[in-house]
Structures are given as C-alpha cells and as structure tokens.
C-alpha cells in the first residue's frame, strides 16, 4: 500500500500558538508510520513558514515554555536545519505532492477560514471545515446568528465593537447592564481555548473584562451567565455527521479557563456525562443541527449549557478545530464512543479526501 503524504501545519500568528504546537505534537505521534509519511510545516508568530529539518522543535524551543507546560529550555535548534520562507508560503516544500493537509491551527489565521482559503486556491485536500464554516464557527457573533436561524436556544447575549467601547465606555456598560444580569462572560469574538475570557460579577470587573477582551479582538461578545452544567459533544463526518456521547466538564476553577485547559490540568471530565437518556439524545441531535447550521465538515466540538434548576439546554458555541492534546476533550469523547485516537485521524483524513472529491464533482 502506498503511504499517503500528510502535511501537518502548526504554529501560526494567533494567541493559541502554543496550543497548536501541543496539538501538532500529539497528532504527529499518533499517525501510523506504516500508512503515512508526515511532512511538518510550521508557521512562526510573524507569519513565516518553516519547512525541512524539525520545524516543530524549532517553534517549541522559541515558544512560551510555561504555556507549553515545560521548564525553560536553553538554546535553539540549529537554524541550518530549517528553511525559513521570505514570504508567506513555504519554500522547498512541494505542496502539490501532498495527499492531504491537517491544519492543526487554532484561533485567527488558522481556524477562521484564512488558511482554508489558501488550501482551496492550491487545490489541496485538507482536514476540517471549509472557508465558510471555519469563518462562521470562529466568529462568536456570526455563529450565534447562525444558531438562532437554526432555532437553537441560547442564553441572552450582546455584541460590542471595540471602537464603540473605546469612544463611549459608559454608554456600553449601561447598555450591557440593562440587557444582561451579573454574572456575565466577556469574550473576544474571534478566539478560542478560553483566551481573553473573563467572568464578571460587577461594574469594576466588567471594565477590566472588556479591556482584556479588547486586547484580542475588535468584536466582543458579552453573554448572560447562568448556573449550568457544561456539556460537550464531538462531531465527526461531512454531510452525514455523527455525534459522540456527551461529556461533562467539571471545572476546577470558576470556569474552564485557559490555565486549567493547558497548564494546570485540574479540571475533571465525566465521559459519558451522567444525563437522562432523553437529554443525552437531545444534546447529540442539537450538536448535529449546529454542525449543519454552519455547513461543517470533518470535525467539530459543540459545547452546551444545561441549566441546573430547570434542565433547559442552551447551545454555547462550536469549535471547528478543537484541541488534540493529551488533555483535549475531542479525542476523549470519541474514545468513549468507540473510536481510538489513531482511528480518528484515519477517518478525518478519509473525510478530507472524500470532501475534496465531492467539491470537484
């Protein structure tokens, strides 16, 4: 059997650079060397593409070691082992010779449709959502509009432009306090992995939370906080997607923040979640609806709230390329559903090639 040449793209310019490196390391270790030839392709923080040698090691050694969960390292990999592009595409890597690409990128410039557009122009199969789905799934404001159109219930929320907040902060605070009750969650619209998110319980915390979110994006989503369980469902497929068993996040902190996702690892997970059968099936059906609402492909993780007092279900968000680290929920949910990590990667690659041929019809 001829081995497939799989390009693994990682790093990137977003605030989730280190998350991408951790996910890429896990994916590369899990791909069966009997089936695949792995071609690592890195993207530095300033947007330069790295190929040849060991670009993953190079980026790991230049990354924030604390965010990688490591002790500081001395020295860097030899620059002679790495080919660094002068422009925006990799040099000395024949992209056309790749059978498929896995863009293990999280956040802006990787999960938002930009890199997917590059692969479309290059006529290359790639794992995951296309340009439209990635863009909508990345922007929490557009995502929520798509969910509303699909009839999916959501907690009350408001969208704020950074420019409006900077010019009229008091008016924005009054608008938010009139529309929503404390506690609220303040989030950058175009970022994942809980980066830049704050839970605020009063005006002073709202001021700080808006400043934090505004440091990451020009669009800010503010949501009503509720007393709820956090439930996640993983999706796998293209036009006929399948949902995993639901899992529950049991945060060690006030909410499931970046530090606990990737550094502290104190949060616990219940997989499958302890739910009534009808609730579990409703969550799985809603996850498929959400995936189809943005025209998803390949994979996604759909996050929900189940209100403790009433049992009401609200969709929170969809993540079109969820983390693939050892602590990540997406592979754990599929493992509990009967799909191993390596089998999951096999199926994602097959789905990418299937979708590529479907688009070409």
Short mmCIF file of C-alpha atoms in Angstrom, two decimals:
data_model
loop_
_atom_site.label_atom_id
_atom_site.label_comp_id
_atom_site.label_asym_id
_atom_site.label_seq_id
_atom_site.Cartn_x
_atom_site.Cartn_y
_atom_site.Cartn_z
CA UNK A 1 0.00 0.00 0.00
CA UNK A 2 1.36 3.42 -0.99
CA UNK A 3 1.75 5.66 2.01
CA UNK A 4 -0.09 8.97 1.97
CA UNK A 5 1.99 12.14 2.32
CA UNK A 6 0.36 14.17 5.07
CA UNK A 7 1.31 17.79 5.64
CA UNK A 8 0.91 18.87 9.26
CA UNK A 9 0.65 22.66 9.53
CA UNK A 10 1.08 24.15 13.01
CA UNK A 11 2.04 27.24 14.97
CA UNK A 12 0.53 30.37 13.50
CA UNK A 13 0.08 34.00 14.43
CA UNK A 14 -2.78 33.68 16.93
CA UNK A 15 -2.70 33.76 20.71
CA UNK A 16 -3.17 29.98 20.60
CA UNK A 17 0.26 29.37 19.05
CA UNK A 18 1.39 27.09 21.90
CA UNK A 19 -1.90 25.19 21.89
CA UNK A 20 -1.30 24.44 18.22
CA UNK A 21 2.22 23.15 18.91
CA UNK A 22 0.94 20.81 21.62
CA UNK A 23 -1.85 19.52 19.38
CA UNK A 24 0.55 19.03 16.45
CA UNK A 25 2.98 17.04 18.57
CA UNK A 26 0.17 14.72 19.68
CA UNK A 27 -1.17 14.29 16.12
CA UNK A 28 2.26 13.56 14.65
CA UNK A 29 2.98 10.97 17.34
CA UNK A 30 -0.35 9.24 16.69
CA UNK A 31 -0.21 8.94 12.88
CA UNK A 32 0.65 5.38 11.84
CA UNK A 33 4.09 5.46 10.11
CA UNK A 34 3.06 2.39 8.10
CA UNK A 35 0.26 4.41 6.49
CA UNK A 36 1.59 7.95 6.36
CA UNK A 37 4.67 9.99 5.57
CA UNK A 38 4.47 13.08 7.77
CA UNK A 39 5.66 16.41 6.35
CA UNK A 40 5.85 19.00 9.16
CA UNK A 41 5.24 22.62 8.15
CA UNK A 42 5.49 25.35 10.76
CA UNK A 43 4.25 28.93 10.81
CA UNK A 44 6.08 31.33 13.10
CA UNK A 45 4.38 34.04 15.14
CA UNK A 46 5.27 36.61 12.48
CA UNK A 47 3.75 34.51 9.68
CA UNK A 48 6.88 32.99 8.16
CA UNK A 49 6.59 29.38 7.03
CA UNK A 50 9.17 26.85 8.17
CA UNK A 51 9.96 23.56 6.46
CA UNK A 52 12.74 20.99 6.35
CA UNK A 53 14.57 19.73 9.41
CA UNK A 54 12.37 19.84 12.51
CA UNK A 55 10.22 22.99 12.39
CA UNK A 56 8.06 21.77 15.28
CA UNK A 57 11.06 21.52 17.58
CA UNK A 58 12.26 24.93 16.40
CA UNK A 59 8.94 26.57 17.23
CA UNK A 60 8.64 24.70 20.53
CA UNK A 61 12.02 25.98 21.65
CA UNK A 62 11.10 29.55 20.75
CA UNK A 63 7.65 29.35 22.35
CA UNK A 64 6.49 30.37 25.82
CA UNK A 65 7.62 27.32 27.78
CA UNK A 66 5.13 27.94 30.59
CA UNK A 67 2.27 27.85 28.09
CA UNK A 68 3.66 24.58 26.77
CA UNK A 69 3.73 23.26 30.33
CA UNK A 70 7.51 22.87 30.28
CA UNK A 71 10.53 24.15 32.12
CA UNK A 72 12.57 26.80 30.22
CA UNK A 73 14.94 25.34 27.63
CA UNK A 74 18.39 26.63 26.79
CA UNK A 75 19.42 27.21 23.17
CA UNK A 76 17.58 26.79 19.90
CA UNK A 77 17.59 24.14 17.22
CA UNK A 78 20.25 24.73 14.58
CA UNK A 79 18.97 27.26 12.07
CA UNK A 80 20.70 25.35 9.28
CA UNK A 81 18.14 22.57 9.71
CA UNK A 82 15.22 24.87 8.95
CA UNK A 83 14.22 26.58 5.72
CA UNK A 84 12.50 29.85 6.59
CA UNK A 85 10.42 31.48 3.88
CA UNK A 86 10.99 35.04 2.84
CA UNK A 87 7.30 35.41 2.05
CA UNK A 88 4.00 33.91 3.14
CA UNK A 89 4.27 30.38 1.76
CA UNK A 90 6.73 27.56 2.49
CA UNK A 91 9.81 27.26 0.31
CA UNK A 92 11.44 23.97 -0.69
CA UNK A 93 8.25 22.08 0.19
CA UNK A 94 6.30 20.74 -2.77
CA UNK A 95 2.79 21.37 -1.52
CA UNK A 96 1.29 19.79 -4.64
CA UNK A 97 2.98 16.50 -3.75
CA UNK A 98 0.99 16.24 -0.52
CA UNK A 99 -2.04 13.95 -0.49
CA UNK A 100 -3.76 15.82 2.32
CA UNK A 101 -3.09 18.55 4.86
CA UNK A 102 -4.04 18.60 8.52
CA UNK A 103 -4.13 22.26 9.61
CA UNK A 104 -3.51 21.82 13.33
CA UNK A 105 -4.08 25.51 13.91
CA UNK A 106 -6.30 27.17 16.49
CA UNK A 107 -7.68 30.68 16.54
CA UNK A 108 -7.27 33.51 14.00
CA UNK A 109 -5.25 32.86 10.82
CA UNK A 110 -5.79 29.13 11.18
CA UNK A 111 -9.26 28.22 12.34
CA UNK A 112 -11.09 31.17 10.81
CA UNK A 113 -11.12 30.30 7.10
CA UNK A 114 -7.94 32.13 6.11
CA UNK A 115 -5.63 29.10 5.83
CA UNK A 116 -8.51 27.08 4.37
CA UNK A 117 -8.70 29.63 1.55
CA UNK A 118 -5.00 29.08 0.83
CA UNK A 119 -5.57 25.33 0.54
CA UNK A 120 -8.60 25.88 -1.71
CA UNK A 121 -6.53 28.06 -4.03
CA UNK A 122 -3.79 25.42 -4.05
CA UNK A 123 -6.41 22.73 -4.83
CA UNK A 124 -5.34 20.58 -1.88
CA UNK A 125 -7.47 18.28 0.29
CA UNK A 126 -7.44 19.34 3.94
CA UNK A 127 -8.94 18.11 7.18
CA UNK A 128 -11.78 20.05 8.72
CA UNK A 129 -14.27 22.74 7.83
CA UNK A 130 -14.15 24.80 4.68
CA UNK A 131 -13.77 28.56 4.38
CA UNK A 132 -17.38 29.45 5.18
CA UNK A 133 -17.87 27.08 8.13
CA UNK A 134 -14.49 27.95 9.62
CA UNK A 135 -15.21 31.67 9.39
CA UNK A 136 -18.67 31.45 10.92
CA UNK A 137 -17.54 28.97 13.57
CA UNK A 138 -14.68 31.26 14.60
CA UNK A 139 -16.71 34.45 14.99
CA UNK A 140 -18.96 34.07 18.02
CA UNK A 141 -21.29 36.81 16.81
CA UNK A 142 -21.90 35.26 13.39
CA UNK A 143 -22.01 31.80 14.96
CA UNK A 144 -24.78 32.86 17.32
CA UNK A 145 -26.72 34.35 14.42
CA UNK A 146 -26.45 31.06 12.53
CA UNK A 147 -27.62 29.13 15.61
CA UNK A 148 -30.59 31.48 16.04
CA UNK A 149 -31.56 30.92 12.39
CA UNK A 150 -31.44 27.16 13.02
CA UNK A 151 -33.76 27.52 16.03
CA UNK A 152 -31.16 26.56 18.63
CA UNK A 153 -31.75 28.08 22.10
CA UNK A 154 -29.06 30.38 23.51
CA UNK A 155 -28.50 32.47 26.63
CA UNK A 156 -29.04 36.24 26.15
CA UNK A 157 -26.02 37.97 24.65
CA UNK A 158 -24.76 41.26 23.26
CA UNK A 159 -22.17 42.15 20.62
CA UNK A 160 -19.91 45.16 21.25
CA UNK A 161 -17.46 46.80 18.84
CA UNK A 162 -14.15 47.74 20.45
CA UNK A 163 -14.34 51.15 18.75
CA UNK A 164 -17.73 51.88 20.32
CA UNK A 165 -16.49 50.79 23.74
CA UNK A 166 -13.39 52.97 23.46
CA UNK A 167 -15.39 56.02 22.39
CA UNK A 168 -18.37 55.63 24.75
CA UNK A 169 -17.47 53.17 27.54
CA UNK A 170 -20.14 54.37 29.99
CA UNK A 171 -22.89 54.00 27.40
CA UNK A 172 -21.70 50.47 26.62
CA UNK A 173 -21.62 49.48 30.31
CA UNK A 174 -25.14 50.85 30.81
CA UNK A 175 -26.39 49.02 27.71
CA UNK A 176 -24.93 45.72 28.90
CA UNK A 177 -26.27 46.09 32.43
CA UNK A 178 -29.73 46.90 31.05
CA UNK A 179 -29.76 43.85 28.78
CA UNK A 180 -27.99 41.30 30.98
CA UNK A 181 -27.64 40.43 34.64
CA UNK A 182 -24.44 39.70 36.53
CA UNK A 183 -22.56 37.46 36.32
CA UNK A 184 -21.64 37.92 32.66
CA UNK A 185 -18.99 36.36 30.47
CA UNK A 186 -16.92 38.73 28.32
CA UNK A 187 -15.21 37.11 25.32
CA UNK A 188 -13.23 38.13 22.24
CA UNK A 189 -15.44 37.19 19.29
CA UNK A 190 -12.63 35.57 17.29
CA UNK A 191 -10.60 33.49 19.71
CA UNK A 192 -10.85 30.07 21.33
CA UNK A 193 -9.37 27.99 24.17
CA UNK A 194 -10.81 30.46 26.72
CA UNK A 195 -8.13 33.01 25.83
CA UNK A 196 -9.17 36.54 26.83
CA UNK A 197 -12.39 35.40 28.53
CA UNK A 198 -13.49 36.86 31.87
CA UNK A 199 -16.35 36.10 34.23
CA UNK A 200 -17.52 39.41 35.69
CA UNK A 201 -19.78 39.99 38.68
CA UNK A 202 -19.87 43.81 38.98
CA UNK A 203 -19.11 47.03 37.10
CA UNK A 204 -15.42 47.10 38.07
CA UNK A 205 -14.90 43.55 36.81
CA UNK A 206 -16.85 44.37 33.64
CA UNK A 207 -14.49 47.28 32.94
CA UNK A 208 -11.47 45.00 33.38
CA UNK A 209 -13.05 42.20 31.36
CA UNK A 210 -13.83 44.49 28.44
CA UNK A 211 -10.25 45.75 28.42
CA UNK A 212 -8.95 42.17 28.45
CA UNK A 213 -11.16 41.05 25.56
CA UNK A 214 -10.45 44.23 23.57
CA UNK A 215 -6.76 43.35 23.65
CA UNK A 216 -7.52 40.35 21.44
CA UNK A 217 -10.27 41.41 19.04
CA UNK A 218 -12.25 44.35 17.66
CA UNK A 219 -15.53 42.49 18.31
CA UNK A 220 -16.53 41.47 21.82
CA UNK A 221 -19.34 39.13 22.86
CA UNK A 222 -20.90 39.52 26.30
CA UNK A 223 -23.13 36.68 27.50
CA UNK A 224 -25.52 36.17 30.37
CA UNK A 225 -24.03 33.82 32.97
CA UNK A 226 -26.26 31.04 34.27
CA UNK A 227 -25.93 28.28 36.84
CA UNK A 228 -25.38 25.39 34.47
CA UNK A 229 -23.52 22.19 33.76
CA UNK A 230 -21.08 22.34 30.84
CA UNK A 231 -21.67 19.53 28.34
CA UNK A 232 -19.69 18.83 25.15
CA UNK A 233 -20.45 16.67 22.12
CA UNK A 234 -17.90 15.81 19.42
CA UNK A 235 -18.93 15.62 15.75
CA UNK A 236 -17.30 13.52 13.02
CA UNK A 237 -18.38 13.46 9.39
CA UNK A 238 -19.27 15.54 6.36
CA UNK A 239 -22.82 15.65 5.00
CA UNK A 240 -23.98 12.85 7.33
CA UNK A 241 -22.20 13.73 10.61
CA UNK A 242 -22.22 11.51 13.67
CA UNK A 243 -22.24 12.74 17.30
CA UNK A 244 -20.20 11.26 20.13
CA UNK A 245 -21.50 10.50 23.57
CA UNK A 246 -21.83 13.71 25.62
CA UNK A 247 -19.17 14.55 28.17
CA UNK A 248 -19.33 16.90 31.13
CA UNK A 249 -16.68 19.45 32.10
CA UNK A 250 -16.18 19.70 35.87
CA UNK A 251 -14.07 22.87 36.17
CA UNK A 252 -11.57 23.14 38.98
CA UNK A 253 -11.68 26.95 38.71
CA UNK A 254 -14.64 29.30 38.48
CA UNK A 255 -14.92 28.31 34.82
CA UNK A 256 -12.91 26.20 32.39
CA UNK A 257 -10.18 28.74 31.65
CA UNK A 258 -7.00 28.56 29.58
CA UNK A 259 -4.74 27.87 32.54
CA UNK A 260 -6.66 24.77 33.52
CA UNK A 261 -7.15 23.57 29.93
CA UNK A 262 -3.47 23.53 29.07
CA UNK A 263 -1.33 24.18 32.14
CA UNK A 264 -2.82 23.08 35.44
CA UNK A 265 -4.96 20.18 34.28
CA UNK A 266 -7.05 20.10 37.46
CA UNK A 267 -10.42 20.04 35.74
CA UNK A 268 -12.17 16.68 35.72
CA UNK A 269 -14.34 15.22 32.96
CA UNK A 270 -17.22 12.81 33.17
CA UNK A 271 -17.43 10.78 29.96
CA UNK A 272 -20.13 9.87 29.28
CA UNK A 273 -21.94 12.60 31.19
CA UNK A 274 -24.48 11.50 33.76
CA UNK A 275 -27.65 12.52 31.94
CA UNK A 276 -31.10 11.15 31.35
CA UNK A 277 -31.27 9.26 28.06
CA UNK A 278 -33.68 11.78 26.53
CA UNK A 279 -31.41 14.71 27.44
CA UNK A 280 -28.37 12.94 26.02
CA UNK A 281 -30.12 12.27 22.73
CA UNK A 282 -31.40 15.85 22.57
CA UNK A 283 -27.87 17.17 23.03
CA UNK A 284 -26.50 14.88 20.34
CA UNK A 285 -29.26 15.91 17.89
CA UNK A 286 -28.68 19.61 18.64
CA UNK A 287 -24.94 19.17 18.07
CA UNK A 288 -25.61 17.77 14.60
CA UNK A 289 -28.02 20.65 13.90
CA UNK A 290 -25.35 23.18 14.93
CA UNK A 291 -22.75 21.49 12.72
CA UNK A 292 -25.07 21.58 9.73
CA UNK A 293 -26.09 25.18 10.50
CA UNK A 294 -22.58 26.39 9.67
CA UNK A 295 -22.09 23.78 6.89
CA UNK A 296 -19.40 21.99 8.90
CA UNK A 297 -17.11 19.31 7.54
CA UNK A 298 -14.79 16.78 9.12
CA UNK A 299 -14.90 17.59 12.79
CA UNK A 300 -16.13 19.96 15.45
CA UNK A 301 -16.87 20.05 19.14
CA UNK A 302 -20.19 21.58 20.21
CA UNK A 303 -20.50 23.00 23.72
CA UNK A 304 -23.74 23.33 25.68
CA UNK A 305 -25.11 24.58 28.98
CA UNK A 306 -27.68 22.51 30.86
CA UNK A 307 -29.28 24.76 33.46
CA UNK A 308 -29.20 23.12 36.88
CA UNK A 309 -32.53 24.43 38.16
CA UNK A 310 -34.66 23.73 35.09
CA UNK A 311 -32.72 21.29 32.92
CA UNK A 312 -33.08 23.71 30.00
CA UNK A 313 -30.45 23.24 27.26
CA UNK A 314 -28.64 26.18 25.65
CA UNK A 315 -26.02 25.93 22.95
CA UNK A 316 -22.83 27.79 23.83
CA UNK A 317 -20.50 27.52 20.82
CA UNK A 318 -18.95 25.30 18.18
CA UNK A 319 -15.21 24.76 17.83
CA UNK A 320 -14.28 23.79 14.27
CA UNK A 321 -10.80 22.54 15.12
CA UNK A 322 -10.79 21.56 18.79
CA UNK A 323 -7.58 20.82 20.63
CA UNK A 324 -5.84 17.49 20.03
CA UNK A 325 -3.58 17.48 23.08
CA UNK A 326 -3.47 14.61 25.55
CA UNK A 327 -5.94 16.51 27.76
CA UNK A 328 -8.29 17.52 24.93
CA UNK A 329 -11.90 16.54 25.04
CA UNK A 330 -12.50 15.85 21.35
CA UNK A 331 -10.40 12.66 21.13
CA UNK A 332 -11.52 11.59 24.61
CA UNK A 333 -15.18 11.85 23.61
CA UNK A 334 -14.60 9.69 20.55
CA UNK A 335 -12.54 7.19 22.50
CA UNK A 336 -15.53 6.77 24.83
CA UNK A 337 -17.73 6.33 21.77
CA UNK A 338 -15.50 3.56 20.44
CA UNK A 339 -13.10 5.38 18.11
CA UNK A 340 -9.41 5.37 19.08
CA UNK A 341 -7.09 8.35 18.59
CA UNK A 342 -5.27 6.81 15.61
CA UNK A 343 -8.54 5.59 14.04
CA UNK A 344 -9.97 9.07 14.49
CA UNK A 345 -7.10 10.55 12.49
CA UNK A 346 -7.55 7.89 9.78
CA UNK A 347 -11.21 8.79 9.45
CA UNK A 348 -10.55 12.53 9.38
CA UNK A 349 -8.05 12.08 6.57
CA UNK A 350 -10.52 9.91 4.64
CA UNK A 351 -13.26 12.52 5.18
CA UNK A 352 -10.97 15.29 3.89
CA UNK A 353 -10.25 13.39 0.68
CA UNK A 354 -13.93 12.44 0.29
CA UNK A 355 -14.96 16.08 0.59
CA UNK A 356 -12.24 17.17 -1.84
CA UNK A 357 -13.62 14.82 -4.50
CA UNK A 358 -17.19 15.86 -3.72
CA UNK A 359 -16.30 19.53 -4.27
CA UNK A 360 -14.67 18.63 -7.57
CA UNK A 361 -17.80 16.98 -8.98
#
